[in-house]
Amino acid sequence: MTFGERLTELRKENGYTTRNEFADRLKIPSTTLRNYETDAREPGHTFLKQISEMFNVSVDYLLCLTDDKEKVSSYQLKNSEYEHIKKYRVLDDYGHEAVNAILDIEYNRCQLKEDHITYVDPEGQSNLRTLQYFRRIASAGTGQVVFEDMPAERIEIPDIPEYRCVSYAIGVNGDSMEPLYYDGDILLIETTLQVDIGEVGIFIVDGEAFVKQLGEGKLVSLNDKYKDIPLTEHSNCMGRVVGKLEMQ
Protein backbone atom coordinates (compact mmCIF):
# COMPACT_ATOMS: atom_id res chain seq x y z
CA MET A 1 0.00 0.00 0.00
CA THR A 2 1.19 3.53 -0.77
CA PHE A 3 0.69 6.76 1.15
CA GLY A 4 -1.92 7.87 -1.39
CA GLU A 5 -3.89 4.66 -1.01
CA ARG A 6 -3.78 4.93 2.78
CA LEU A 7 -4.89 8.56 2.69
CA THR A 8 -7.79 7.67 0.39
CA GLU A 9 -8.76 4.81 2.69
CA LEU A 10 -8.73 7.06 5.76
CA ARG A 11 -10.74 9.73 3.98
CA LYS A 12 -13.50 7.29 3.08
CA GLU A 13 -13.44 5.56 6.48
CA ASN A 14 -14.11 8.92 8.10
CA GLY A 15 -17.06 9.84 5.94
CA TYR A 16 -15.45 12.10 3.34
CA THR A 17 -16.84 10.51 0.20
CA THR A 18 -15.51 13.10 -2.23
CA ARG A 19 -12.12 14.73 -2.60
CA ASN A 20 -13.67 18.18 -2.83
CA GLU A 21 -15.37 17.78 0.54
CA PHE A 22 -12.16 16.59 2.18
CA ALA A 23 -10.04 19.27 0.50
CA ASP A 24 -12.40 21.95 1.83
CA ARG A 25 -12.01 20.46 5.34
CA LEU A 26 -8.21 20.59 4.97
CA LYS A 27 -8.32 24.06 3.37
CA ILE A 28 -6.20 22.94 0.42
CA PRO A 29 -6.98 22.86 -3.33
CA SER A 30 -8.68 19.68 -4.51
CA THR A 31 -5.94 19.27 -7.12
CA THR A 32 -3.34 19.12 -4.35
CA LEU A 33 -5.34 16.44 -2.55
CA ARG A 34 -5.69 14.51 -5.82
CA ASN A 35 -1.92 14.60 -6.27
CA TYR A 36 -1.45 13.24 -2.73
CA GLU A 37 -3.97 10.45 -3.21
CA THR A 38 -2.55 9.40 -6.58
CA ASP A 39 1.04 9.57 -5.25
CA ALA A 40 1.92 12.21 -7.82
CA ARG A 41 3.16 14.40 -4.98
CA GLU A 42 4.86 13.53 -1.72
CA PRO A 43 3.38 15.04 1.47
CA GLY A 44 5.34 17.45 3.60
CA HIS A 45 5.71 17.13 7.36
CA THR A 46 3.03 19.79 8.01
CA PHE A 47 0.46 17.84 6.02
CA LEU A 48 1.44 14.54 7.67
CA LYS A 49 1.06 16.12 11.11
CA GLN A 50 -2.34 17.55 10.15
CA ILE A 51 -3.68 14.16 8.97
CA SER A 52 -2.15 12.36 11.94
CA GLU A 53 -3.92 14.66 14.38
CA MET A 54 -7.19 14.72 12.43
CA PHE A 55 -7.57 10.93 12.29
CA ASN A 56 -5.56 10.11 15.43
CA VAL A 57 -3.15 7.78 13.66
CA SER A 58 0.62 7.63 13.72
CA VAL A 59 2.78 9.11 10.98
CA ASP A 60 4.34 5.65 10.59
CA TYR A 61 0.87 4.34 9.75
CA LEU A 62 0.34 7.08 7.17
CA LEU A 63 3.68 6.26 5.54
CA CYS A 64 2.81 2.52 5.52
CA LEU A 65 5.72 1.67 7.82
CA THR A 66 3.30 -0.14 10.11
CA ASP A 67 -0.26 -1.40 10.06
CA ASP A 68 -0.76 -0.30 13.66
CA LYS A 69 -2.83 2.88 13.78
CA GLU A 70 -1.96 3.61 17.41
CA LYS A 71 -0.49 7.04 17.85
CA VAL A 72 2.33 7.57 20.34
CA SER A 73 3.21 11.14 21.23
CA SER A 74 6.99 10.93 21.03
CA TYR A 75 7.38 14.33 22.70
CA GLN A 76 6.03 12.73 25.89
CA LEU A 77 8.74 10.05 25.84
CA LYS A 78 12.30 10.21 27.06
CA ASN A 79 14.91 9.38 24.43
CA SER A 80 15.73 6.13 26.24
CA GLU A 81 12.03 5.15 26.25
CA TYR A 82 11.73 5.80 22.54
CA GLU A 83 14.82 3.65 21.91
CA HIS A 84 13.19 0.81 23.90
CA ILE A 85 10.08 1.07 21.75
CA LYS A 86 12.11 0.89 18.53
CA LYS A 87 13.94 -2.22 19.79
CA TYR A 88 10.69 -3.83 20.92
CA ARG A 89 9.15 -3.42 17.47
CA VAL A 90 11.84 -5.53 15.79
CA LEU A 91 11.55 -8.45 18.24
CA ASP A 92 9.86 -11.66 17.18
CA ASP A 93 6.94 -13.19 19.08
CA TYR A 94 9.29 -15.01 21.46
CA GLY A 95 11.11 -11.77 22.28
CA HIS A 96 7.81 -9.94 22.88
CA GLU A 97 6.74 -12.72 25.23
CA ALA A 98 9.96 -12.55 27.26
CA VAL A 99 9.95 -8.74 27.54
CA ASN A 100 6.25 -8.66 28.46
CA ALA A 101 6.80 -11.22 31.23
CA ILE A 102 9.61 -9.20 32.83
CA LEU A 103 7.66 -5.97 32.42
CA ASP A 104 4.62 -7.46 34.17
CA ILE A 105 6.77 -8.72 37.05
CA GLU A 106 8.49 -5.36 37.54
CA TYR A 107 5.25 -3.40 37.22
CA ASN A 108 3.59 -5.49 39.90
CA ARG A 109 6.67 -5.24 42.11
CA CYS A 110 6.46 -1.46 41.97
CA GLN A 111 2.74 -1.61 42.75
CA LEU A 112 3.49 -3.68 45.84
CA LYS A 113 6.67 -1.99 47.08
CA GLU A 114 4.87 0.26 49.55
CA ASP A 115 3.01 -2.69 51.05
CA HIS A 116 4.92 -3.21 54.33
CA ILE A 117 3.92 -4.73 57.64
CA THR A 118 5.72 -5.08 60.94
CA TYR A 119 8.01 -8.08 61.30
CA VAL A 120 9.69 -9.14 64.53
CA ASP A 121 12.95 -11.10 64.35
CA PRO A 122 15.29 -12.29 67.12
CA GLU A 123 17.50 -9.22 66.81
CA GLY A 124 14.79 -6.62 66.96
CA GLN A 125 12.09 -5.19 64.78
CA SER A 126 12.16 -4.66 61.03
CA ASN A 127 9.70 -4.51 58.16
CA LEU A 128 8.37 -7.02 55.71
CA ARG A 129 8.10 -6.33 52.01
CA THR A 130 5.45 -7.91 49.78
CA LEU A 131 6.47 -9.62 46.53
CA GLN A 132 4.82 -11.61 43.80
CA TYR A 133 5.40 -15.33 44.28
CA PHE A 134 5.17 -17.70 41.31
CA ARG A 135 4.66 -21.16 42.75
CA ARG A 136 6.70 -23.96 41.17
CA ILE A 137 7.35 -22.26 37.87
CA ALA A 138 11.14 -22.48 37.66
CA SER A 139 12.27 -26.05 37.11
CA ALA A 140 15.36 -27.54 38.73
CA GLY A 141 14.82 -30.65 36.65
CA THR A 142 13.87 -31.11 33.04
CA GLY A 143 12.03 -27.84 32.50
CA GLN A 144 8.59 -26.39 32.84
CA VAL A 145 6.57 -24.33 30.38
CA VAL A 146 6.06 -20.72 31.43
CA PHE A 147 4.30 -17.52 30.36
CA GLU A 148 0.83 -19.02 30.02
CA ASP A 149 -1.45 -17.85 32.82
CA MET A 150 1.32 -17.93 35.41
CA PRO A 151 -0.41 -18.04 38.82
CA ALA A 152 0.95 -15.40 41.17
CA GLU A 153 0.49 -15.11 44.91
CA ARG A 154 1.83 -12.63 47.43
CA ILE A 155 4.66 -13.46 49.77
CA GLU A 156 6.36 -11.42 52.47
CA ILE A 157 10.13 -11.21 52.88
CA PRO A 158 12.26 -9.28 55.39
CA ASP A 159 12.92 -5.76 54.15
CA ILE A 160 16.67 -5.91 54.71
CA PRO A 161 19.53 -4.45 52.63
CA GLU A 162 20.59 -7.74 51.04
CA TYR A 163 17.04 -8.26 49.71
CA ARG A 164 16.50 -4.73 48.36
CA CYS A 165 17.32 -5.86 44.81
CA VAL A 166 14.79 -8.74 44.92
CA SER A 167 11.93 -8.32 42.43
CA TYR A 168 9.92 -11.52 42.82
CA ALA A 169 9.98 -15.01 44.33
CA ILE A 170 9.72 -18.28 42.48
CA GLY A 171 9.33 -21.89 43.55
CA VAL A 172 11.76 -24.70 42.72
CA ASN A 173 10.40 -27.77 40.97
CA GLY A 174 12.91 -30.65 40.94
CA ASP A 175 16.20 -31.74 42.44
CA SER A 176 18.83 -30.90 39.82
CA MET A 177 20.25 -28.05 41.94
CA GLU A 178 20.69 -30.09 45.11
CA PRO A 179 22.36 -29.70 47.52
CA LEU A 180 22.12 -25.91 47.00
CA TYR A 181 18.39 -25.70 46.33
CA TYR A 182 15.76 -28.36 46.99
CA ASP A 183 12.37 -29.11 45.52
CA GLY A 184 9.84 -26.68 47.02
CA ASP A 185 12.39 -24.03 48.04
CA ILE A 186 11.33 -20.43 47.52
CA LEU A 187 13.98 -18.50 45.60
CA LEU A 188 14.36 -14.73 45.72
CA ILE A 189 15.04 -13.28 42.28
CA GLU A 190 16.62 -10.04 41.09
CA THR A 191 15.33 -9.16 37.64
CA THR A 192 18.18 -8.97 35.14
CA LEU A 193 18.75 -10.01 31.56
CA GLN A 194 22.29 -11.24 32.22
CA VAL A 195 24.21 -13.08 34.94
CA ASP A 196 27.89 -13.93 35.18
CA ILE A 197 29.25 -17.39 34.53
CA GLY A 198 29.07 -19.37 37.75
CA GLU A 199 26.00 -17.52 39.03
CA VAL A 200 22.62 -19.20 39.42
CA GLY A 201 19.71 -17.69 37.55
CA ILE A 202 16.28 -18.24 36.07
CA PHE A 203 16.56 -19.08 32.38
CA ILE A 204 14.10 -19.69 29.56
CA VAL A 205 15.29 -22.16 26.92
CA ASP A 206 12.91 -22.90 24.06
CA GLY A 207 9.87 -21.96 26.12
CA GLU A 208 10.81 -23.85 29.29
CA ALA A 209 12.01 -22.41 32.59
CA PHE A 210 15.03 -23.60 34.54
CA VAL A 211 16.91 -22.59 37.66
CA LYS A 212 20.52 -23.40 36.78
CA GLN A 213 24.09 -22.26 37.08
CA LEU A 214 25.37 -20.47 34.00
CA GLY A 215 28.29 -22.14 32.25
CA GLU A 216 30.07 -21.51 28.95
CA GLY A 217 27.25 -21.80 26.42
CA LYS A 218 25.24 -24.08 28.68
CA LEU A 219 23.21 -24.35 31.87
CA VAL A 220 24.79 -26.48 34.56
CA SER A 221 23.04 -28.71 37.11
CA LEU A 222 24.67 -29.26 40.50
CA ASN A 223 23.17 -32.74 40.78
CA ASP A 224 25.41 -35.07 38.76
CA LYS A 225 22.53 -37.20 37.51
CA TYR A 226 21.32 -34.35 35.27
CA LYS A 227 22.94 -33.41 31.98
CA ASP A 228 23.86 -29.86 31.15
CA ILE A 229 21.46 -27.92 28.91
CA PRO A 230 22.91 -26.21 25.81
CA LEU A 231 21.90 -22.59 25.37
CA THR A 232 20.14 -21.76 22.09
CA GLU A 233 19.29 -18.64 20.15
CA HIS A 234 15.94 -18.71 21.93
CA SER A 235 17.47 -18.63 25.42
CA ASN A 236 16.81 -15.77 27.82
CA CYS A 237 17.86 -14.89 31.34
CA MET A 238 14.94 -13.80 33.53
CA GLY A 239 16.82 -13.05 36.73
CA ARG A 240 19.58 -13.79 39.22
CA VAL A 241 18.94 -15.97 42.27
CA VAL A 242 19.80 -13.82 45.29
CA GLY A 243 19.06 -16.59 47.78
CA LYS A 244 16.25 -18.64 49.18
CA LEU A 245 13.65 -17.60 51.70
CA GLU A 246 14.30 -19.23 55.05
CA MET A 247 10.96 -20.33 56.38
CA GLN A 248 10.35 -19.88 60.10
mmCIF file of N, CA, C and O in Angstrom, residues 125-161:
data_model
loop_
_atom_site.group_PDB
_atom_site.id
_atom_site.type_symbol
_atom_site.label_atom_id
_atom_site.label_comp_id
_atom_site.label_asym_id
_atom_site.label_seq_id
_atom_site.Cartn_x
_atom_site.Cartn_y
_atom_site.Cartn_z
ATOM 1 N N GLN A 125 13.280 -5.383 65.601
ATOM 2 C CA GLN A 125 12.091 -5.192 64.785
ATOM 3 C C GLN A 125 12.476 -4.614 63.425
ATOM 4 O O GLN A 125 13.279 -3.702 63.334
ATOM 5 N N SER A 126 11.938 -5.182 62.374
ATOM 6 C CA SER A 126 12.159 -4.664 61.027
ATOM 7 C C SER A 126 10.860 -4.804 60.247
ATOM 8 O O SER A 126 9.841 -5.232 60.792
ATOM 9 N N ASN A 127 10.896 -4.464 58.992
ATOM 10 C CA ASN A 127 9.700 -4.513 58.158
ATOM 11 C C ASN A 127 9.704 -5.719 57.240
ATOM 12 O O ASN A 127 10.741 -6.308 56.963
ATOM 13 N N LEU A 128 8.521 -6.033 56.767
ATOM 14 C CA LEU A 128 8.374 -7.023 55.712
ATOM 15 C C LEU A 128 8.006 -6.303 54.419
ATOM 16 O O LEU A 128 7.330 -5.281 54.437
ATOM 17 N N ARG A 129 8.441 -6.858 53.322
ATOM 18 C CA ARG A 129 8.095 -6.335 52.008
ATOM 19 C C ARG A 129 7.318 -7.402 51.256
ATOM 20 O O ARG A 129 7.630 -8.581 51.324
ATOM 21 N N THR A 130 6.292 -6.976 50.513
ATOM 22 C CA THR A 130 5.447 -7.912 49.783
ATOM 23 C C THR A 130 5.925 -8.062 48.341
ATOM 24 O O THR A 130 6.177 -7.076 47.661
ATOM 25 N N LEU A 131 6.040 -9.311 47.893
ATOM 26 C CA LEU A 131 6.467 -9.620 46.534
ATOM 27 C C LEU A 131 5.445 -10.512 45.853
ATOM 28 O O LEU A 131 4.650 -11.179 46.508
ATOM 29 N N GLN A 132 5.540 -10.580 44.537
ATOM 30 C CA GLN A 132 4.819 -11.610 43.800
ATOM 31 C C GLN A 132 5.570 -12.930 43.958
ATOM 32 O O GLN A 132 6.796 -12.966 43.896
ATOM 33 N N TYR A 133 4.816 -13.996 44.149
ATOM 34 C CA TYR A 133 5.402 -15.329 44.280
ATOM 35 C C TYR A 133 4.782 -16.242 43.233
ATOM 36 O O TYR A 133 3.565 -16.461 43.222
ATOM 37 N N PHE A 134 5.617 -16.766 42.345
ATOM 38 C CA PHE A 134 5.171 -17.697 41.314
ATOM 39 C C PHE A 134 5.496 -19.110 41.782
ATOM 40 O O PHE A 134 6.656 -19.507 41.842
ATOM 41 N N ARG A 135 4.478 -19.853 42.134
ATOM 42 C CA ARG A 135 4.659 -21.160 42.754
ATOM 43 C C ARG A 135 5.067 -22.219 41.721
ATOM 44 O O ARG A 135 4.375 -22.483 40.765
ATOM 45 N N ARG A 136 6.221 -22.815 41.951
ATOM 46 C CA ARG A 136 6.695 -23.961 41.168
ATOM 47 C C ARG A 136 6.678 -23.689 39.668
ATOM 48 O O ARG A 136 6.197 -24.484 38.878
ATOM 49 N N ILE A 137 7.241 -22.561 39.292
ATOM 50 C CA ILE A 137 7.351 -22.264 37.873
ATOM 51 C C ILE A 137 8.756 -22.587 37.365
ATOM 52 O O ILE A 137 8.929 -23.200 36.329
ATOM 53 N N ALA A 138 9.782 -22.160 38.083
ATOM 54 C CA ALA A 138 11.144 -22.478 37.660
ATOM 55 C C ALA A 138 11.419 -23.949 37.927
ATOM 56 O O ALA A 138 11.121 -24.462 38.998
ATOM 57 N N SER A 139 11.991 -24.628 36.953
ATOM 58 C CA SER A 139 12.271 -26.054 37.111
ATOM 59 C C SER A 139 13.735 -26.263 37.437
ATOM 60 O O SER A 139 14.612 -25.702 36.802
ATOM 61 N N ALA A 140 13.993 -27.104 38.439
ATOM 62 C CA ALA A 140 15.356 -27.536 38.728
ATOM 63 C C ALA A 140 15.491 -28.968 38.258
ATOM 64 O O ALA A 140 16.223 -29.763 38.810
ATOM 65 N N GLY A 141 14.781 -29.314 37.210
ATOM 66 C CA GLY A 141 14.820 -30.654 36.654
ATOM 67 C C GLY A 141 14.885 -30.574 35.154
ATOM 68 O O GLY A 141 15.841 -30.061 34.595
ATOM 69 N N THR A 142 13.855 -31.047 34.501
ATOM 70 C CA THR A 142 13.870 -31.113 33.038
ATOM 71 C C THR A 142 13.139 -29.973 32.363
ATOM 72 O O THR A 142 12.987 -29.966 31.154
ATOM 73 N N GLY A 143 12.671 -29.003 33.121
ATOM 74 C CA GLY A 143 12.034 -27.837 32.498
ATOM 75 C C GLY A 143 10.548 -27.789 32.728
ATOM 76 O O GLY A 143 9.897 -28.786 32.983
ATOM 77 N N GLN A 144 10.020 -26.587 32.650
ATOM 78 C CA GLN A 144 8.588 -26.390 32.839
ATOM 79 C C GLN A 144 8.149 -25.227 31.981
ATOM 80 O O GLN A 144 8.812 -24.195 31.928
ATOM 81 N N VAL A 145 7.060 -25.380 31.264
ATOM 82 C CA VAL A 145 6.566 -24.335 30.375
ATOM 83 C C VAL A 145 6.124 -23.132 31.199
ATOM 84 O O VAL A 145 5.515 -23.282 32.261
ATOM 85 N N VAL A 146 6.423 -21.944 30.715
ATOM 86 C CA VAL A 146 6.063 -20.720 31.431
ATOM 87 C C VAL A 146 5.308 -19.783 30.499
ATOM 88 O O VAL A 146 5.108 -20.069 29.330
ATOM 89 N N PHE A 147 4.913 -18.618 31.088
ATOM 90 C CA PHE A 147 4.304 -17.519 30.361
ATOM 91 C C PHE A 147 2.838 -17.712 30.028
ATOM 92 O O PHE A 147 2.241 -16.846 29.442
ATOM 93 N N GLU A 148 2.249 -18.846 30.317
ATOM 94 C CA GLU A 148 0.835 -19.016 30.016
ATOM 95 C C GLU A 148 0.043 -19.059 31.320
ATOM 96 O O GLU A 148 0.065 -20.049 32.033
ATOM 97 N N ASP A 149 -0.624 -17.949 31.617
ATOM 98 C CA ASP A 149 -1.449 -17.849 32.819
ATOM 99 C C ASP A 149 -0.667 -18.231 34.069
ATOM 100 O O ASP A 149 -1.099 -19.067 34.869
ATOM 101 N N MET A 150 0.500 -17.620 34.237
ATOM 102 C CA MET A 150 1.319 -17.928 35.410
ATOM 103 C C MET A 150 0.577 -17.498 36.671
ATOM 104 O O MET A 150 0.238 -16.324 36.822
ATOM 105 N N PRO A 151 0.295 -18.414 37.586
ATOM 106 C CA PRO A 151 -0.407 -18.044 38.823
ATOM 107 C C PRO A 151 0.539 -17.322 39.766
ATOM 108 O O PRO A 151 1.646 -17.773 40.038
ATOM 109 N N ALA A 152 0.120 -16.190 40.260
ATOM 110 C CA ALA A 152 0.954 -15.404 41.168
ATOM 111 C C ALA A 152 0.239 -15.227 42.495
ATOM 112 O O ALA A 152 -0.960 -14.984 42.547
ATOM 113 N N GLU A 153 0.995 -15.372 43.574
ATOM 114 C CA GLU A 153 0.491 -15.109 44.912
ATOM 115 C C GLU A 153 1.327 -13.987 45.503
ATOM 116 O O GLU A 153 2.248 -13.477 44.861
ATOM 117 N N ARG A 154 1.019 -13.609 46.713
ATOM 118 C CA ARG A 154 1.833 -12.631 47.427
ATOM 119 C C ARG A 154 2.600 -13.338 48.533
ATOM 120 O O ARG A 154 2.084 -14.241 49.181
ATOM 121 N N ILE A 155 3.831 -12.895 48.720
ATOM 122 C CA ILE A 155 4.659 -13.458 49.774
ATOM 123 C C ILE A 155 5.410 -12.322 50.437
ATOM 124 O O ILE A 155 5.722 -11.312 49.801
ATOM 125 N N GLU A 156 5.686 -12.468 51.715
ATOM 126 C CA GLU A 156 6.360 -11.418 52.470
ATOM 127 C C GLU A 156 7.783 -11.853 52.793
ATOM 128 O O GLU A 156 8.021 -12.986 53.223
ATOM 129 N N ILE A 157 8.730 -10.941 52.558
ATOM 130 C CA ILE A 157 10.127 -11.205 52.875
ATOM 131 C C ILE A 157 10.651 -10.075 53.762
ATOM 132 O O ILE A 157 10.124 -8.960 53.723
ATOM 133 N N PRO A 158 11.686 -10.348 54.567
ATOM 134 C CA PRO A 158 12.257 -9.279 55.392
ATOM 135 C C PRO A 158 12.781 -8.136 54.521
ATOM 136 O O PRO A 158 13.443 -8.366 53.509
ATOM 137 N N ASP A 159 12.466 -6.929 54.893
ATOM 138 C CA ASP A 159 12.919 -5.760 54.149
ATOM 139 C C ASP A 159 14.291 -5.350 54.681
ATOM 140 O O ASP A 159 14.446 -4.401 55.445
ATOM 141 N N ILE A 160 15.299 -6.111 54.254
ATOM 142 C CA ILE A 160 16.670 -5.914 54.707
ATOM 143 C C ILE A 160 17.544 -5.561 53.511
ATOM 144 O O ILE A 160 17.182 -5.852 52.369
ATOM 145 N N PRO A 161 18.711 -4.935 53.747
ATOM 146 C CA PRO A 161 19.530 -4.446 52.630
ATOM 147 C C PRO A 161 19.865 -5.505 51.580
ATOM 148 O O PRO A 161 19.822 -5.231 50.383
#
